[in-house]
PDB file of C-alpha atoms in Angstrom:
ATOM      1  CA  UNK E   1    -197.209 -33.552  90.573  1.00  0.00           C
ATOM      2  CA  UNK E   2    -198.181 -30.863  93.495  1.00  0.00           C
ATOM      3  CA  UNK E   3    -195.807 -29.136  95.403  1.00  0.00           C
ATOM      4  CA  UNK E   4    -195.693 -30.070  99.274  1.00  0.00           C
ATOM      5  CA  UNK E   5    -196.899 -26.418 100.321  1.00  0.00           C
ATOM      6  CA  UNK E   6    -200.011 -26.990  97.714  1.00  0.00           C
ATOM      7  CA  UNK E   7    -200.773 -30.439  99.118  1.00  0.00           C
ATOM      8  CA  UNK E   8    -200.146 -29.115 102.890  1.00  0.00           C
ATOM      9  CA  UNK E   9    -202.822 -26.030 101.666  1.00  0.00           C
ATOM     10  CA  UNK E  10    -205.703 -28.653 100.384  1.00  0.00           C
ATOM     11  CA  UNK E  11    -204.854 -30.569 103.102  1.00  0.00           C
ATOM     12  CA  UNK E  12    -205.734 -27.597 105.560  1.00  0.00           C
ATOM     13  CA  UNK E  13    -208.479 -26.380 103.808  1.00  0.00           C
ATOM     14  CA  UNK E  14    -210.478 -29.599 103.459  1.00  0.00           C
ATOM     15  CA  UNK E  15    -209.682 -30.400 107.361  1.00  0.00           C
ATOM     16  CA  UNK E  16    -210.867 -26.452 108.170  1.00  0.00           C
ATOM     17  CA  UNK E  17    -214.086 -27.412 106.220  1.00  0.00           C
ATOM     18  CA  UNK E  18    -214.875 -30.528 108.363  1.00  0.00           C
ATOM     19  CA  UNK E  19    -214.144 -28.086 111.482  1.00  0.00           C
ATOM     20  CA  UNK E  20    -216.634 -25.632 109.973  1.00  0.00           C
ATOM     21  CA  UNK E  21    -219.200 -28.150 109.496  1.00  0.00           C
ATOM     22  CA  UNK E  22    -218.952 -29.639 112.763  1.00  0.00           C
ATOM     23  CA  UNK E  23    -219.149 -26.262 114.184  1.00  0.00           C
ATOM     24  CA  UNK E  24    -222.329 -25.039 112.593  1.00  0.00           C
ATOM     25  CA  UNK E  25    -223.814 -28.640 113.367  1.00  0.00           C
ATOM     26  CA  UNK E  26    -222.808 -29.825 116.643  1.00  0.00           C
ATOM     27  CA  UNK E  27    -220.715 -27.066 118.573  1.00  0.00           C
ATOM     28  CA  UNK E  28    -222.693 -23.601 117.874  1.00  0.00           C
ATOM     29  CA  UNK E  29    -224.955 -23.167 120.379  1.00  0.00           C
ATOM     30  CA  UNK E  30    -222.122 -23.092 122.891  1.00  0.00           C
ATOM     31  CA  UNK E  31    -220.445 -20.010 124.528  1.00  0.00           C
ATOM     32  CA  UNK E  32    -217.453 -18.626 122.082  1.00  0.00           C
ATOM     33  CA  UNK E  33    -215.031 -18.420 125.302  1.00  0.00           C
ATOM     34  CA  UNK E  34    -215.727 -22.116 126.113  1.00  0.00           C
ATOM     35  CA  UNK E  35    -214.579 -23.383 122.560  1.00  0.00           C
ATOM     36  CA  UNK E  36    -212.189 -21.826 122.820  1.00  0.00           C
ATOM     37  CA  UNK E  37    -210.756 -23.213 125.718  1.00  0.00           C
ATOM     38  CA  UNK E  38    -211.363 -26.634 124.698  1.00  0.00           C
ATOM     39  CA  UNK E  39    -209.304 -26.373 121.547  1.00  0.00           C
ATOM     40  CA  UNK E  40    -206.510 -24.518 122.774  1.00  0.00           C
ATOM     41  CA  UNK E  41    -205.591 -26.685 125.816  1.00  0.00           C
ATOM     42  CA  UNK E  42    -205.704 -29.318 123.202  1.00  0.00           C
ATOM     43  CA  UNK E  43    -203.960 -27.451 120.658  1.00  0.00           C
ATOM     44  CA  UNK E  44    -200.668 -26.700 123.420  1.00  0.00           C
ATOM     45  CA  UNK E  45    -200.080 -30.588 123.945  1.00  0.00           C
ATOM     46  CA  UNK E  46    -200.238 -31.228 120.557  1.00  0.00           C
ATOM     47  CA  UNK E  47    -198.104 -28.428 119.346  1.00  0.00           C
ATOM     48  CA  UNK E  48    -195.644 -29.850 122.225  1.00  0.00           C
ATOM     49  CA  UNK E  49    -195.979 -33.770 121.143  1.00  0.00           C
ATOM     50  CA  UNK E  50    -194.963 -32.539 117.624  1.00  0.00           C
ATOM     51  CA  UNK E  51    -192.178 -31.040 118.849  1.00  0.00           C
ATOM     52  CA  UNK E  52    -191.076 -34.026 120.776  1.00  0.00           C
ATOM     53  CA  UNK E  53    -191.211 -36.364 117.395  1.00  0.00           C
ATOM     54  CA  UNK E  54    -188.900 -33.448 115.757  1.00  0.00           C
ATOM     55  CA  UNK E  55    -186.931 -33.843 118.081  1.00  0.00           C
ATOM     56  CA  UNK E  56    -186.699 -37.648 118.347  1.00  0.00           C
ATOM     57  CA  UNK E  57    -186.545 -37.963 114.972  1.00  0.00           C
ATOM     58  CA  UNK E  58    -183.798 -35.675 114.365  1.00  0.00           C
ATOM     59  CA  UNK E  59    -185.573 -33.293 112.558  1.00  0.00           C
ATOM     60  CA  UNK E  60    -184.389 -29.536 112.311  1.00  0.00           C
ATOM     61  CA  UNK E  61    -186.585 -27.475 115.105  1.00  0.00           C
ATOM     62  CA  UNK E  62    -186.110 -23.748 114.251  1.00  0.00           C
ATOM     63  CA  UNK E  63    -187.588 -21.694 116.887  1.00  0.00           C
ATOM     64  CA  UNK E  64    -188.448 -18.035 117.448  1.00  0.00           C
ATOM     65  CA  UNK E  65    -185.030 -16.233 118.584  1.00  0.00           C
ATOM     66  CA  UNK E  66    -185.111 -12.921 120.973  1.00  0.00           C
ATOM     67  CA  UNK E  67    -186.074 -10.870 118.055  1.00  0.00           C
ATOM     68  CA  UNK E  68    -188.830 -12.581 116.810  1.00  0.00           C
ATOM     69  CA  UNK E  69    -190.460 -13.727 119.963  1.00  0.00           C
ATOM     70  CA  UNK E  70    -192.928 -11.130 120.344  1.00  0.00           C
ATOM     71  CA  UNK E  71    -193.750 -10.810 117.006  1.00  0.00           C
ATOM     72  CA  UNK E  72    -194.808 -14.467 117.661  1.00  0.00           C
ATOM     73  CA  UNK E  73    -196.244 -13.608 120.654  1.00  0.00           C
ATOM     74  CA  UNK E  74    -198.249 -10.948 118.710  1.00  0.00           C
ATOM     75  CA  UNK E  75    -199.485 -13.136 116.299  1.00  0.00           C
ATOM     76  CA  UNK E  76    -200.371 -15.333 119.010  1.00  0.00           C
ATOM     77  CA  UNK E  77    -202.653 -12.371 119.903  1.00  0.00           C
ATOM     78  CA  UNK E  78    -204.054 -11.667 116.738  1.00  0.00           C
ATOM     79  CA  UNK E  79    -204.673 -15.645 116.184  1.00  0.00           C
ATOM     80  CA  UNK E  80    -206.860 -15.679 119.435  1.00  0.00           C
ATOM     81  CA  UNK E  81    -209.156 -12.642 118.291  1.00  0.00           C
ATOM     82  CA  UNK E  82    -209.604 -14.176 115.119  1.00  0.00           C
ATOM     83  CA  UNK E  83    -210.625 -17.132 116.554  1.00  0.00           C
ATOM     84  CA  UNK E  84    -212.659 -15.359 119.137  1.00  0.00           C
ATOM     85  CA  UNK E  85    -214.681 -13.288 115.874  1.00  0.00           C
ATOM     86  CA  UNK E  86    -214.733 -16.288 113.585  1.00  0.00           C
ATOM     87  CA  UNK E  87    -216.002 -18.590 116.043  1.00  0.00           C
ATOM     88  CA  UNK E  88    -218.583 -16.329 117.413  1.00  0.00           C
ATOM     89  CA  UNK E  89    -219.743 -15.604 114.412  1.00  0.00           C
ATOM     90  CA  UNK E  90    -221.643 -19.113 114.287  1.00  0.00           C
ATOM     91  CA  UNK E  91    -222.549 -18.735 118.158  1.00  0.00           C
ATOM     92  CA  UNK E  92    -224.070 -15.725 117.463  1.00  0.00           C
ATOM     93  CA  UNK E  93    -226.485 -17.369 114.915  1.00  0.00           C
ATOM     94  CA  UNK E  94    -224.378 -17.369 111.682  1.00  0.00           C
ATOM     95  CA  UNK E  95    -224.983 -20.275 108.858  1.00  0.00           C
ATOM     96  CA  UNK E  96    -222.025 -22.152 107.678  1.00  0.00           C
ATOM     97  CA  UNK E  97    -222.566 -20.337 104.339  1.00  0.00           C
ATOM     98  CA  UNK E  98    -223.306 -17.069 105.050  1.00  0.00           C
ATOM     99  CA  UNK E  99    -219.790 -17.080 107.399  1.00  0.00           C
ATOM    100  CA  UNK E 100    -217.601 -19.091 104.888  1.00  0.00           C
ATOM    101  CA  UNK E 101    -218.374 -17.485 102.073  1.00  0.00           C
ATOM    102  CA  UNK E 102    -216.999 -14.131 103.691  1.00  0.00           C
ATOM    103  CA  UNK E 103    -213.601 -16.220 103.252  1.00  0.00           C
ATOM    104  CA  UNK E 104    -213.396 -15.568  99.907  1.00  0.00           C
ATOM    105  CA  UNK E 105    -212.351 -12.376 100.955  1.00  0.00           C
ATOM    106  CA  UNK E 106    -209.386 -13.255 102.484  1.00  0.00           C
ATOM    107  CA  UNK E 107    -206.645 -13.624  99.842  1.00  0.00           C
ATOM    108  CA  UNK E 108    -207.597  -9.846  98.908  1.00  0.00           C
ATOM    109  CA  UNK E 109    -207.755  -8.275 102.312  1.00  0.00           C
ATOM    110  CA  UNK E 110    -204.110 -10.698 103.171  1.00  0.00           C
ATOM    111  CA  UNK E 111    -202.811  -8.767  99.910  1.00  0.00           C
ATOM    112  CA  UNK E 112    -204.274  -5.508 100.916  1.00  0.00           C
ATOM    113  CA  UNK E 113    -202.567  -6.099 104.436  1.00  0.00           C
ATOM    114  CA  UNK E 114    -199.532  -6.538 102.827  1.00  0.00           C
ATOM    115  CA  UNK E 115    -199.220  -3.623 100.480  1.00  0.00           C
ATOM    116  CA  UNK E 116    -199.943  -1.750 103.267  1.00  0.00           C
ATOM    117  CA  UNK E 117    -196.718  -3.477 105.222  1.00  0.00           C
ATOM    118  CA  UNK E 118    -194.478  -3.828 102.538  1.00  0.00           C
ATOM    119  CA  UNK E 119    -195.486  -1.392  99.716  1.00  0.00           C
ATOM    120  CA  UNK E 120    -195.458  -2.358  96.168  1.00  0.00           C
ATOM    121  CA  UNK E 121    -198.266  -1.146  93.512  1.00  0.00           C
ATOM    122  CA  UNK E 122    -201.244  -2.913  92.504  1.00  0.00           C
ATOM    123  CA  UNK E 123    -201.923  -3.490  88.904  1.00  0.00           C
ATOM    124  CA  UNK E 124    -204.788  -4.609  87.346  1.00  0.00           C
ATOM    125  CA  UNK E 125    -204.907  -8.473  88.163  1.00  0.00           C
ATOM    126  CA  UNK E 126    -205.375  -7.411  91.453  1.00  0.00           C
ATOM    127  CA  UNK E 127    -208.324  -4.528  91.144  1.00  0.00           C
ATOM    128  CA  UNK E 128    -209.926  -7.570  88.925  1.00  0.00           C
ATOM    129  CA  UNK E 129    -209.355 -10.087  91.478  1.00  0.00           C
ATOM    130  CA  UNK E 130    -210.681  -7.962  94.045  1.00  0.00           C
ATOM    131  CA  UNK E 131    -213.618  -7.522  92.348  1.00  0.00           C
ATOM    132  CA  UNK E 132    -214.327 -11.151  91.388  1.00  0.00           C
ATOM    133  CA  UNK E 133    -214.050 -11.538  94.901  1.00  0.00           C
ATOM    134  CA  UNK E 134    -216.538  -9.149  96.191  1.00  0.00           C
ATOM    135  CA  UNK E 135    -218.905 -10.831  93.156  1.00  0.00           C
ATOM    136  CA  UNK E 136    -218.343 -13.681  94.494  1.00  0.00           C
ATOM    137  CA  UNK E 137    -219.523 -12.897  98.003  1.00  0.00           C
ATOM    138  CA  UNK E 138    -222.573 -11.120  96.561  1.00  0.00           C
ATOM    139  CA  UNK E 139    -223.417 -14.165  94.598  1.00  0.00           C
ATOM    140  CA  UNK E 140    -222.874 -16.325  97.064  1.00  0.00           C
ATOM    141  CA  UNK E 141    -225.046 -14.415  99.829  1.00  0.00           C
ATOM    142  CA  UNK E 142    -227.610 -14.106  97.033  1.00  0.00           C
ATOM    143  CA  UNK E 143    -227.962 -17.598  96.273  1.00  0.00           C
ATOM    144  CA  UNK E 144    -227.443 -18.744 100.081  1.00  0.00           C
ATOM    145  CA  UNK E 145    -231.015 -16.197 100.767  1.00  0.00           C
ATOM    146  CA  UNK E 146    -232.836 -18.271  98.196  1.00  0.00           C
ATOM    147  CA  UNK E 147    -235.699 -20.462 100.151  1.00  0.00           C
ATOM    148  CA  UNK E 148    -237.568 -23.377  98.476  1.00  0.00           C
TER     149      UNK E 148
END
């Protein structure tokens, strides 16, 4: 019925929600740097563990060669200052709401981002989707500012 990379996106977006929850609720009022350092020396071991089952298992491990290690080395990079932005945003006094809902974004900047790599033309699914998104965020921020 769903495709494994659908499934493996729901998956990933329902356990990022959880994470975003339990940030706003339990982990914000701690220093960006600190969370961070918690999660990545737990993300290396597990990253390493996973490779170890591939292995055992006889799975196919296909690993960066020469020419692609530092573009996963930049990515790397770019991973940790996301991190370091998006996580910060909720130290720095941001509601689970008001910083999620900038996600909607995120499929049109990606695209944006990649036009901008690759080339190719937009047409006018994409203006409209961009727009729906930005609508989105307004409404969204709008409805998020309404107090009872």
């Amino acid at each position: 019925m769903f495709s494994r990379p659908v499934v493996y996106a729901l998956l990933a977006m329902w356990l990022y929600a959880f994470s975003n929850v339990a940030i706003e609720v339990k982990l914000s009022k701690y220093t960006t740097m600190a969370l961070l350092l918690y999660w990545y020396f737990t993300l290396a071991p597990l990253a390493v563990a996973g490779l170890g089952y591939m292995y055992l298992t006889g799975q196919n491990i296909v690993m960066p060669g020469r020419s692609d290690a530092m573009w996963a080395v930049a990515v790397a990079a770019v991973f940790f200052f996301a991190d370091y932005f998006y996580i910060g945003a909720f130290t720095s006094g941001g509601s689970l709401l008001a910083v999620t809902t900038l996600v909607v974004l995120f499929p049109a900047i990606a695209q944006l981002i990649k036009f901008a790599w690759v080339g190719g033309n937009l047409n006018h699914y994409h203006l409209f989707g961009y727009l729906l998104a930005a609508v989105a965020v307004v409404l969204i921020g709008k409805g998020s500012a309404v107090t009872k």
